C-alpha cells in the first residue's frame, strides 16, 4: 500500500509539474552540451598496444621441446604481464621518458596522465597517455613505450615483447558533449523531482478535495474550480475590480461554466440535505479558518445560485471587521446591518432588493462598529434573524474566519448549519483541525466543506480533479 501511495505521489508530481520539469531539464541539457563543447578544455587519449610474446633471451621463439611446458610458460607470461603493468608506472621509466621528450620535442613537455592495463586472458599490455594536446599525447605514448622496452631489456635481460600498435591518432575522451547533455538532463530532472517530492512530503497544506475530506472527516458539499484570471484580480493591489459573481446566466462562450456548474451542484446538495428549519428559512453560516480562503466569494455566488433557482434568498454581511460583500456583489450602500441594529435605519431602507433581477436581497455592513461581536451576539440581531426567517427561503450569513475572531462561532450557533470553506493549496491541516475543533466545541451543526480553488482537468463535457 505504501509503495502504491509513493508511486502515485510521484505520478502526481509528474502530472502537475511536467512542463517545468521538461523545460528545466532541457535547459540544463543545453547548458551541459555547451560547457562540454565550448568551455571545458578537452582531453585526448593515445594508446600503444604491446604484446608479451613467447621469446627467449635471444629474441627467438621457443621450441616445443623446451623443458618448460606450454601451459607453464603461458602462466608465467601472464604473471610477467602484471609485473610489466606495475613497472610501466615506475618513476624511473617516467623520468627517462620525460628526459627524452625534452630532448626531442620540448614543446610537448606538458602535463599528462599515464595508465597501463592488461587485457583479460591475453598477454597484451596497453599503455595509455591522456593529455590536452592530441599530438603530444601520441608522441608521449610512443616515447614511453620505447623507454619501457629498453628498461625491461636492461632490468630483466629479456627480449620478450614487441610493440603491436603504436600511437598514431589520439581520441578525445573528455568532455563528450552529448554525454554531458544527457548527464545534466537526468541529474536536473532527478533533483527537481526530489525537490518537489520533499516539498510535498513536508507540506501540510491540502492539495485536493479528497485529502481535505479525509483529514477533516466531513462531507464535501462541492468543489469550486480554480480560475487564473480571478486569482489575478484578487491579488490586484488597487482592489478596484467589479463584482465577483460568476453564477449568472451563461454567456455564448460558456466562460467559467465549470464554476457555475460547481455552485449548481452545491445548491442541489443543500436542497436535498436533511437539515430543516420549522420556523421558515434555512439559515446557513459560511465561514473559514483563516482570511483569504474565498468564503465571501462562495457566500455571494451561492446566494445568487439559490435565487437563480427560484428560492427567495437573503445574504447578510456579518463580517463587520473587514466587510467584503459589497465588492463581491458589486453593490454599495452607506447603510446596512449595523444601522439597523443600532436603530439608525429601518430594515426596508437598508435592504438591497432584487439584485440581478432575481429573488435576491442583500443586507450589507454599513459603518464598521467599534465592537462587532457585541452587536452580533445581541438580542436585537437574534430577533432580526427570526423576523427574516418568515420572509425568505434561505438566509446566507457571510461570517469572519473562526480562527481569527470568535464572531464566526457565535453566528454558527444562531444558524441552522455551518459550511466550512477551505482554499486548496493554502489551508494547512493544523489550522483546519483547530478551527473545526472550536466549532464542534461550540456544538454548531457542520454541514460540510466547500473546497475552493480546486485544480480541474477538462475532459469533454466533464471535469476531473
Short mmCIF file of C-alpha atoms in Angstrom, two decimals:
data_model
loop_
_atom_site.label_atom_id
_atom_site.label_comp_id
_atom_site.label_asym_id
_atom_site.label_seq_id
_atom_site.Cartn_x
_atom_site.Cartn_y
_atom_site.Cartn_z
CA UNK A 1 0.00 0.00 0.00
CA UNK A 2 2.80 2.41 0.89
CA UNK A 3 4.58 1.58 -2.37
CA UNK A 4 1.43 2.37 -4.33
CA UNK A 5 0.99 5.66 -2.46
CA UNK A 6 4.63 6.61 -3.14
CA UNK A 7 4.22 5.77 -6.82
CA UNK A 8 1.01 7.77 -7.01
CA UNK A 9 2.67 10.76 -5.34
CA UNK A 10 5.48 10.66 -7.91
CA UNK A 11 2.96 10.36 -10.74
CA UNK A 12 1.03 13.31 -9.33
CA UNK A 13 4.24 15.36 -9.24
CA UNK A 14 4.91 14.46 -12.88
CA UNK A 15 1.35 15.35 -13.85
CA UNK A 16 1.36 18.69 -12.04
CA UNK A 17 4.91 19.82 -12.89
CA UNK A 18 5.72 18.01 -16.16
CA UNK A 19 6.16 21.22 -18.15
CA UNK A 20 8.51 22.79 -15.58
CA UNK A 21 10.46 19.53 -15.29
CA UNK A 22 10.81 19.25 -19.06
CA UNK A 23 11.81 22.87 -19.61
CA UNK A 24 14.29 22.96 -16.71
CA UNK A 25 15.90 19.65 -17.66
CA UNK A 26 16.12 20.68 -21.32
CA UNK A 27 17.77 23.95 -20.32
CA UNK A 28 20.29 22.08 -18.18
CA UNK A 29 20.85 19.69 -21.10
CA UNK A 30 21.72 22.62 -23.37
CA UNK A 31 23.98 24.11 -20.68
CA UNK A 32 25.81 20.80 -20.27
CA UNK A 33 26.30 20.40 -24.02
CA UNK A 34 27.56 23.99 -24.35
CA UNK A 35 30.01 23.57 -21.48
CA UNK A 36 31.42 20.37 -22.96
CA UNK A 37 31.58 21.83 -26.45
CA UNK A 38 32.90 25.33 -25.89
CA UNK A 39 34.09 25.87 -22.30
CA UNK A 40 35.74 22.83 -20.72
CA UNK A 41 39.27 22.13 -22.09
CA UNK A 42 39.30 18.79 -23.94
CA UNK A 43 41.44 15.78 -23.05
CA UNK A 44 42.82 13.28 -25.59
CA UNK A 45 43.98 9.71 -25.08
CA UNK A 46 46.61 7.86 -27.14
CA UNK A 47 47.10 4.09 -26.78
CA UNK A 48 50.07 1.85 -27.52
CA UNK A 49 49.44 -1.91 -27.68
CA UNK A 50 52.32 -4.19 -26.56
CA UNK A 51 52.45 -7.96 -26.99
CA UNK A 52 54.30 -10.15 -24.45
CA UNK A 53 55.49 -12.93 -26.79
CA UNK A 54 56.96 -16.39 -26.36
CA UNK A 55 60.58 -15.43 -26.93
CA UNK A 56 63.81 -16.28 -25.21
CA UNK A 57 66.76 -14.15 -24.29
CA UNK A 58 67.90 -14.12 -27.91
CA UNK A 59 64.60 -12.85 -29.12
CA UNK A 60 63.76 -16.09 -30.99
CA UNK A 61 60.60 -18.08 -30.38
CA UNK A 62 60.97 -21.04 -28.04
CA UNK A 63 60.91 -24.58 -29.48
CA UNK A 64 58.30 -27.11 -28.46
CA UNK A 65 60.94 -29.38 -26.88
CA UNK A 66 61.85 -26.84 -24.22
CA UNK A 67 61.85 -28.11 -20.68
CA UNK A 68 59.03 -25.78 -19.64
CA UNK A 69 55.66 -26.89 -20.85
CA UNK A 70 53.45 -24.65 -22.91
CA UNK A 71 50.87 -24.30 -20.15
CA UNK A 72 53.51 -23.32 -17.58
CA UNK A 73 55.03 -20.82 -19.98
CA UNK A 74 51.70 -19.20 -20.63
CA UNK A 75 51.08 -18.95 -16.91
CA UNK A 76 54.46 -17.37 -16.24
CA UNK A 77 53.93 -14.99 -19.17
CA UNK A 78 50.66 -13.87 -17.68
CA UNK A 79 52.36 -13.24 -14.35
CA UNK A 80 55.03 -11.19 -16.11
CA UNK A 81 52.35 -9.00 -17.65
CA UNK A 82 51.26 -7.98 -14.15
CA UNK A 83 54.87 -7.13 -13.36
CA UNK A 84 55.17 -5.07 -16.52
CA UNK A 85 51.97 -3.21 -15.66
CA UNK A 86 53.48 -2.02 -12.40
CA UNK A 87 56.91 -1.36 -13.89
CA UNK A 88 55.39 0.91 -16.51
CA UNK A 89 54.21 3.18 -13.70
CA UNK A 90 57.62 3.40 -12.03
CA UNK A 91 59.32 6.77 -11.51
CA UNK A 92 62.45 5.54 -13.31
CA UNK A 93 60.64 4.98 -16.57
CA UNK A 94 58.70 8.24 -16.16
CA UNK A 95 61.91 10.27 -15.61
CA UNK A 96 63.70 8.70 -18.61
CA UNK A 97 60.68 9.32 -20.81
CA UNK A 98 60.48 12.98 -19.74
CA UNK A 99 64.19 13.47 -20.43
CA UNK A 100 63.80 12.05 -23.92
CA UNK A 101 60.73 14.17 -24.63
CA UNK A 102 62.59 17.27 -23.50
CA UNK A 103 65.49 16.45 -25.87
CA UNK A 104 63.40 15.55 -28.92
CA UNK A 105 60.22 17.63 -28.59
CA UNK A 106 60.47 20.18 -25.78
CA UNK A 107 57.16 21.75 -26.88
CA UNK A 108 55.43 18.51 -25.81
CA UNK A 109 56.55 18.87 -22.21
CA UNK A 110 53.00 19.21 -20.89
CA UNK A 111 51.17 17.55 -18.00
CA UNK A 112 49.84 14.10 -18.86
CA UNK A 113 48.39 11.03 -17.22
CA UNK A 114 49.69 7.54 -17.96
CA UNK A 115 47.88 4.24 -17.35
CA UNK A 116 48.92 0.64 -18.06
CA UNK A 117 46.35 -2.15 -18.29
CA UNK A 118 46.48 -5.79 -19.22
CA UNK A 119 43.73 -7.17 -21.43
CA UNK A 120 41.93 -10.04 -19.75
CA UNK A 121 43.06 -13.57 -20.64
CA UNK A 122 45.76 -12.26 -23.01
CA UNK A 123 49.40 -11.19 -22.88
CA UNK A 124 48.58 -7.79 -24.37
CA UNK A 125 49.53 -4.68 -22.45
CA UNK A 126 48.08 -1.24 -23.22
CA UNK A 127 49.92 1.96 -22.35
CA UNK A 128 47.54 4.93 -22.39
CA UNK A 129 48.52 8.59 -22.21
CA UNK A 130 45.94 11.34 -21.66
CA UNK A 131 46.88 14.98 -22.36
CA UNK A 132 45.35 18.24 -23.54
CA UNK A 133 47.19 18.14 -26.93
CA UNK A 134 46.39 15.15 -29.21
CA UNK A 135 49.79 15.23 -30.97
CA UNK A 136 51.63 15.48 -27.66
CA UNK A 137 49.61 12.54 -26.31
CA UNK A 138 50.69 10.37 -29.27
CA UNK A 139 54.35 11.36 -29.01
CA UNK A 140 54.47 10.81 -25.23
CA UNK A 141 52.78 7.41 -25.54
CA UNK A 142 55.27 6.22 -28.20
CA UNK A 143 58.23 7.55 -26.19
CA UNK A 144 57.05 5.81 -23.05
CA UNK A 145 56.66 2.50 -24.88
CA UNK A 146 60.22 2.78 -26.27
CA UNK A 147 61.68 3.60 -22.86
CA UNK A 148 59.65 0.79 -21.35
CA UNK A 149 61.12 -1.62 -23.92
CA UNK A 150 64.65 -0.54 -23.15
CA UNK A 151 64.20 -0.69 -19.39
CA UNK A 152 62.65 -4.16 -19.46
CA UNK A 153 65.52 -5.43 -21.60
CA UNK A 154 68.03 -3.93 -19.15
CA UNK A 155 66.33 -4.90 -15.89
CA UNK A 156 65.19 -8.42 -16.77
CA UNK A 157 67.64 -9.19 -19.59
CA UNK A 158 64.73 -10.41 -21.65
CA UNK A 159 63.54 -9.59 -25.12
CA UNK A 160 60.11 -10.99 -24.84
CA UNK A 161 57.80 -8.22 -26.02
CA UNK A 162 57.16 -6.03 -29.06
CA UNK A 163 55.00 -3.03 -29.91
CA UNK A 164 51.97 -4.17 -31.93
CA UNK A 165 50.23 -0.83 -32.47
CA UNK A 166 51.92 2.49 -31.92
CA UNK A 167 50.06 5.69 -31.08
CA UNK A 168 49.12 7.45 -34.33
CA UNK A 169 45.94 9.34 -33.52
CA UNK A 170 44.67 10.46 -30.12
CA UNK A 171 40.99 10.06 -29.26
CA UNK A 172 39.07 12.73 -27.41
CA UNK A 173 37.94 11.27 -24.11
CA UNK A 174 36.74 14.30 -22.16
CA UNK A 175 34.41 16.07 -22.30
CA UNK A 176 31.94 14.34 -24.65
CA UNK A 177 29.19 16.93 -25.39
CA UNK A 178 26.26 14.53 -25.69
CA UNK A 179 27.31 12.61 -22.59
CA UNK A 180 27.40 15.89 -20.66
CA UNK A 181 24.00 16.84 -22.12
CA UNK A 182 22.31 13.60 -21.06
CA UNK A 183 24.02 13.70 -17.67
CA UNK A 184 22.86 17.26 -16.96
CA UNK A 185 19.34 16.43 -18.21
CA UNK A 186 18.80 13.40 -15.97
CA UNK A 187 20.55 14.91 -12.95
CA UNK A 188 18.48 18.11 -13.12
CA UNK A 189 15.31 16.07 -13.70
CA UNK A 190 16.06 13.88 -10.71
CA UNK A 191 16.96 16.83 -8.48
CA UNK A 192 13.76 18.68 -9.38
CA UNK A 193 11.70 15.57 -8.74
CA UNK A 194 13.40 15.19 -5.36
CA UNK A 195 12.72 18.85 -4.51
CA UNK A 196 9.04 18.55 -5.46
CA UNK A 197 8.72 15.28 -3.57
CA UNK A 198 10.31 16.71 -0.42
CA UNK A 199 8.14 19.79 -0.70
CA UNK A 200 5.03 17.62 -0.98
CA UNK A 201 6.22 15.36 1.85
CA UNK A 202 6.71 18.19 4.33
CA UNK A 203 3.82 20.33 3.06
CA UNK A 204 0.80 20.09 5.37
CA UNK A 205 -1.47 22.09 3.09
CA UNK A 206 -4.47 20.42 1.46
CA UNK A 207 -3.88 19.86 -2.25
CA UNK A 208 -7.11 18.08 -3.19
CA UNK A 209 -10.71 17.89 -2.01
CA UNK A 210 -10.30 14.17 -1.25
CA UNK A 211 -7.36 14.91 1.04
CA UNK A 212 -9.43 17.64 2.73
CA UNK A 213 -12.43 15.38 3.30
CA UNK A 214 -10.27 12.53 4.60
CA UNK A 215 -8.36 14.70 7.07
CA UNK A 216 -11.37 16.60 8.43
CA UNK A 217 -13.87 13.71 8.35
CA UNK A 218 -16.51 15.95 6.78
CA UNK A 219 -18.50 15.54 3.57
CA UNK A 220 -17.56 17.64 0.57
CA UNK A 221 -20.58 19.72 -0.38
CA UNK A 222 -18.85 20.97 -3.53
CA UNK A 223 -15.56 21.82 -5.20
CA UNK A 224 -15.14 25.24 -6.81
CA UNK A 225 -12.59 25.20 -9.67
CA UNK A 226 -9.55 27.43 -9.69
CA UNK A 227 -9.77 30.41 -12.07
CA UNK A 228 -6.47 32.02 -13.04
CA UNK A 229 -8.00 35.33 -14.19
CA UNK A 230 -9.98 35.74 -10.98
CA UNK A 231 -6.88 34.96 -8.92
CA UNK A 232 -5.02 37.78 -10.67
CA UNK A 233 -7.89 40.17 -9.98
CA UNK A 234 -7.97 39.10 -6.36
CA UNK A 235 -4.27 39.88 -6.00
CA UNK A 236 -4.56 43.31 -7.64
CA UNK A 237 -3.12 45.97 -5.29
CA UNK A 238 -5.71 48.61 -6.10
CA UNK A 239 -8.64 46.23 -5.43
CA UNK A 240 -10.90 48.21 -7.72
CA UNK A 241 -12.36 45.22 -9.55
CA UNK A 242 -16.06 44.90 -10.11
CA UNK A 243 -18.34 42.23 -8.66
CA UNK A 244 -17.17 38.66 -8.23
CA UNK A 245 -20.42 36.98 -9.24
CA UNK A 246 -19.81 34.24 -11.81
CA UNK A 247 -23.03 32.26 -11.40
CA UNK A 248 -25.27 34.46 -13.53
CA UNK A 249 -26.78 33.35 -16.85
CA UNK A 250 -24.41 31.61 -19.25
CA UNK A 251 -22.75 33.61 -21.95
CA UNK A 252 -22.16 32.34 -25.51
CA UNK A 253 -18.57 31.31 -24.82
CA UNK A 254 -19.64 29.47 -21.63
CA UNK A 255 -16.89 31.28 -19.77
CA UNK A 256 -16.41 29.99 -16.22
CA UNK A 257 -19.07 27.37 -16.85
CA UNK A 258 -17.20 24.99 -14.55
CA UNK A 259 -17.58 27.37 -11.58
CA UNK A 260 -21.29 27.88 -12.25
CA UNK A 261 -21.78 24.15 -12.53
CA UNK A 262 -19.98 23.66 -9.21
CA UNK A 263 -22.36 26.07 -7.45
CA UNK A 264 -25.35 24.37 -9.07
CA UNK A 265 -24.11 21.14 -7.51
CA UNK A 266 -23.70 22.82 -4.12
CA UNK A 267 -27.24 24.16 -4.33
CA UNK A 268 -28.56 20.68 -5.13
CA UNK A 269 -26.69 19.14 -2.21
CA UNK A 270 -28.12 21.75 0.16
CA UNK A 271 -31.64 21.37 -1.23
CA UNK A 272 -31.67 17.62 -0.61
CA UNK A 273 -29.80 17.74 2.68
CA UNK A 274 -31.52 16.68 5.88
CA UNK A 275 -31.27 19.94 7.84
CA UNK A 276 -34.57 21.74 8.15
CA UNK A 277 -35.99 24.76 9.95
CA UNK A 278 -39.65 24.54 11.01
CA UNK A 279 -39.68 28.29 11.56
CA UNK A 280 -39.12 29.05 7.88
CA UNK A 281 -35.87 29.89 6.11
CA UNK A 282 -32.77 27.78 6.32
CA UNK A 283 -30.03 29.92 7.82
CA UNK A 284 -26.57 28.93 6.62
CA UNK A 285 -23.37 30.45 8.01
CA UNK A 286 -20.37 30.47 5.68
CA UNK A 287 -17.01 30.56 7.47
CA UNK A 288 -13.37 29.54 7.09
CA UNK A 289 -10.34 29.02 9.29
CA UNK A 290 -8.33 32.00 8.01
CA UNK A 291 -8.82 35.04 5.83
CA UNK A 292 -8.27 34.80 2.09
CA UNK A 293 -9.89 31.40 1.55
CA UNK A 294 -12.80 32.77 -0.50
CA UNK A 295 -15.70 32.47 1.94
CA UNK A 296 -17.28 35.76 0.80
CA UNK A 297 -16.91 34.73 -2.85
CA UNK A 298 -18.58 31.40 -2.06
CA UNK A 299 -21.34 33.01 0.02
CA UNK A 300 -22.20 35.57 -2.67
CA UNK A 301 -22.24 33.11 -5.56
CA UNK A 302 -24.17 30.53 -3.55
CA UNK A 303 -26.81 33.16 -2.73
CA UNK A 304 -27.13 34.11 -6.42
CA UNK A 305 -27.41 30.44 -7.38
CA UNK A 306 -30.17 29.79 -4.85
CA UNK A 307 -32.07 32.84 -6.12
CA UNK A 308 -31.46 31.74 -9.71
CA UNK A 309 -33.43 28.55 -8.99
CA UNK A 310 -36.39 30.45 -7.59
CA UNK A 311 -35.65 30.44 -3.86
CA UNK A 312 -36.15 33.79 -2.17
CA UNK A 313 -32.71 34.42 -0.69
CA UNK A 314 -31.12 36.96 1.62
CA UNK A 315 -27.39 37.37 2.15
CA UNK A 316 -26.18 39.27 5.21
CA UNK A 317 -22.71 40.72 5.67
CA UNK A 318 -21.84 39.51 9.17
CA UNK A 319 -18.11 40.19 8.82
CA UNK A 320 -18.26 43.61 10.42
CA UNK A 321 -14.48 43.92 10.84
CA UNK A 322 -13.40 43.52 7.21
CA UNK A 323 -16.60 43.65 5.13
CA UNK A 324 -16.10 42.39 1.56
CA UNK A 325 -19.62 41.51 0.45
CA UNK A 326 -20.21 44.88 -1.25
CA UNK A 327 -17.25 44.34 -3.52
CA UNK A 328 -18.22 40.74 -4.24
CA UNK A 329 -21.75 41.73 -5.26
CA UNK A 330 -20.74 44.99 -6.90
CA UNK A 331 -23.37 46.78 -4.78
CA UNK A 332 -22.59 49.63 -2.42
CA UNK A 333 -24.67 51.34 0.27
CA UNK A 334 -23.92 53.60 3.23
CA UNK A 335 -26.48 51.84 5.38
CA UNK A 336 -26.53 48.22 6.42
CA UNK A 337 -27.00 45.80 9.29
CA UNK A 338 -25.07 47.99 11.72
CA UNK A 339 -27.51 50.86 11.14
CA UNK A 340 -30.46 48.50 11.61
CA UNK A 341 -29.14 47.05 14.86
CA UNK A 342 -28.44 50.46 16.41
CA UNK A 343 -31.85 51.64 15.14
CA UNK A 344 -30.46 54.32 12.88
CA UNK A 345 -32.22 52.97 9.81
CA UNK A 346 -35.33 50.87 9.10
CA UNK A 347 -34.74 47.37 7.76
CA UNK A 348 -36.52 48.06 4.46
CA UNK A 349 -34.28 51.04 3.74
CA UNK A 350 -31.11 49.06 4.47
CA UNK A 351 -32.03 46.07 2.29
CA UNK A 352 -30.73 45.98 -1.29
CA UNK A 353 -33.60 44.21 -3.06
CA UNK A 354 -33.98 42.12 -6.20
CA UNK A 355 -30.30 42.08 -7.11
CA UNK A 356 -29.51 40.91 -10.67
CA UNK A 357 -33.27 40.81 -11.37
CA UNK A 358 -33.65 37.79 -9.09
CA UNK A 359 -35.22 36.96 -5.76
CA UNK A 360 -32.06 38.04 -4.02
CA UNK A 361 -31.79 40.66 -1.31
CA UNK A 362 -28.64 41.78 0.47
CA UNK A 363 -28.06 43.37 3.84
CA UNK A 364 -24.61 44.97 3.74
CA UNK A 365 -22.41 46.12 6.59
CA UNK A 366 -22.81 49.85 6.82
CA UNK A 367 -20.30 51.71 9.03
CA UNK A 368 -17.72 49.50 10.78
CA UNK A 369 -18.60 49.36 14.52
CA UNK A 370 -16.18 49.55 17.42
CA UNK A 371 -17.39 46.25 18.94
CA UNK A 372 -18.77 43.92 16.21
CA UNK A 373 -19.23 40.91 18.50
CA UNK A 374 -21.43 42.90 20.87
CA UNK A 375 -23.80 43.74 18.02
CA UNK A 376 -23.88 40.22 16.55
CA UNK A 377 -24.38 38.50 19.91
CA UNK A 378 -27.23 40.80 20.87
CA UNK A 379 -30.91 40.07 21.29
CA UNK A 380 -31.62 42.62 18.56
CA UNK A 381 -29.75 40.53 16.00
CA UNK A 382 -31.44 37.31 17.11
CA UNK A 383 -34.85 38.93 16.83
CA UNK A 384 -33.90 40.28 13.39
CA UNK A 385 -33.00 36.77 12.20
CA UNK A 386 -36.27 35.32 13.49
CA UNK A 387 -38.19 38.06 11.70
CA UNK A 388 -36.33 37.46 8.44
CA UNK A 389 -36.89 33.68 8.64
CA UNK A 390 -40.57 34.18 7.82
CA UNK A 391 -39.83 36.16 4.66
CA UNK A 392 -37.11 34.11 2.93
CA UNK A 393 -36.36 30.55 1.88
CA UNK A 394 -32.60 30.82 2.52
CA UNK A 395 -30.54 33.25 4.59
CA UNK A 396 -26.78 33.22 3.96
CA UNK A 397 -24.52 34.66 6.68
CA UNK A 398 -21.08 35.78 5.49
CA UNK A 399 -19.11 35.41 8.73
CA UNK A 400 -15.49 36.20 9.77
CA UNK A 401 -12.77 33.49 9.89
CA UNK A 402 -13.34 31.48 13.06
CA UNK A 403 -9.65 31.14 13.98
CA UNK A 404 -9.04 34.88 13.91
CA UNK A 405 -12.10 36.14 15.80
CA UNK A 406 -14.93 34.50 17.73
CA UNK A 407 -17.71 36.19 15.69
CA UNK A 408 -17.99 33.22 13.34
CA UNK A 409 -18.52 30.75 16.19
CA UNK A 410 -21.20 32.95 17.73
CA UNK A 411 -23.02 33.22 14.39
CA UNK A 412 -22.67 29.50 13.80
CA UNK A 413 -24.78 28.84 16.92
CA UNK A 414 -27.58 31.01 15.51
CA UNK A 415 -27.53 29.28 12.11
CA UNK A 416 -29.19 26.00 11.18
CA UNK A 417 -25.91 24.83 9.70
CA UNK A 418 -22.34 25.94 9.04
CA UNK A 419 -20.39 25.45 5.81
CA UNK A 420 -16.62 25.44 6.15
CA UNK A 421 -14.75 26.93 3.16
CA UNK A 422 -11.17 25.85 2.52
CA UNK A 423 -8.91 27.07 -0.26
CA UNK A 424 -6.93 24.20 -1.74
CA UNK A 425 -3.18 24.80 -1.60
CA UNK A 426 -3.43 27.40 1.18
CA UNK A 427 -5.06 25.98 4.30
CA UNK A 428 -2.81 23.79 6.46
CA UNK A 429 -4.12 20.73 8.19
CA UNK A 430 -3.32 22.01 11.67
CA UNK A 431 -5.27 25.24 11.19
CA UNK A 432 -8.24 23.39 9.74
CA UNK A 433 -8.36 20.92 12.63
CA UNK A 434 -8.14 23.74 15.19
CA UNK A 435 -10.94 25.66 13.52
CA UNK A 436 -13.23 22.63 13.34
CA UNK A 437 -12.46 21.75 16.94
CA UNK A 438 -13.61 25.22 18.00
CA UNK A 439 -16.82 24.84 16.00
CA UNK A 440 -17.52 21.36 17.38
CA UNK A 441 -16.87 22.50 20.95
CA UNK A 442 -19.48 25.21 20.37
CA UNK A 443 -21.89 22.46 19.24
CA UNK A 444 -22.69 24.03 15.90
CA UNK A 445 -24.15 21.91 13.10
CA UNK A 446 -21.43 21.38 10.50
CA UNK A 447 -22.98 20.69 7.10
CA UNK A 448 -19.71 20.01 5.31
CA UNK A 449 -16.83 21.56 3.42
CA UNK A 450 -16.61 23.51 0.18
CA UNK A 451 -13.18 23.12 -1.42
CA UNK A 452 -12.29 26.38 -3.16
CA UNK A 453 -9.62 26.77 -5.85
CA UNK A 454 -9.50 23.13 -6.94
CA UNK A 455 -7.31 22.42 -9.97
CA UNK A 456 -9.54 20.93 -12.67
CA UNK A 457 -8.60 18.91 -15.75
CA UNK A 458 -11.07 19.23 -18.60
CA UNK A 459 -12.22 16.10 -20.42
CA UNK A 460 -15.02 16.60 -22.92
CA UNK A 461 -18.15 17.79 -21.17
CA UNK A 462 -16.90 16.63 -17.81
CA UNK A 463 -14.39 17.87 -15.30
CA UNK A 464 -11.95 15.82 -13.28
CA UNK A 465 -9.94 16.92 -10.28
#
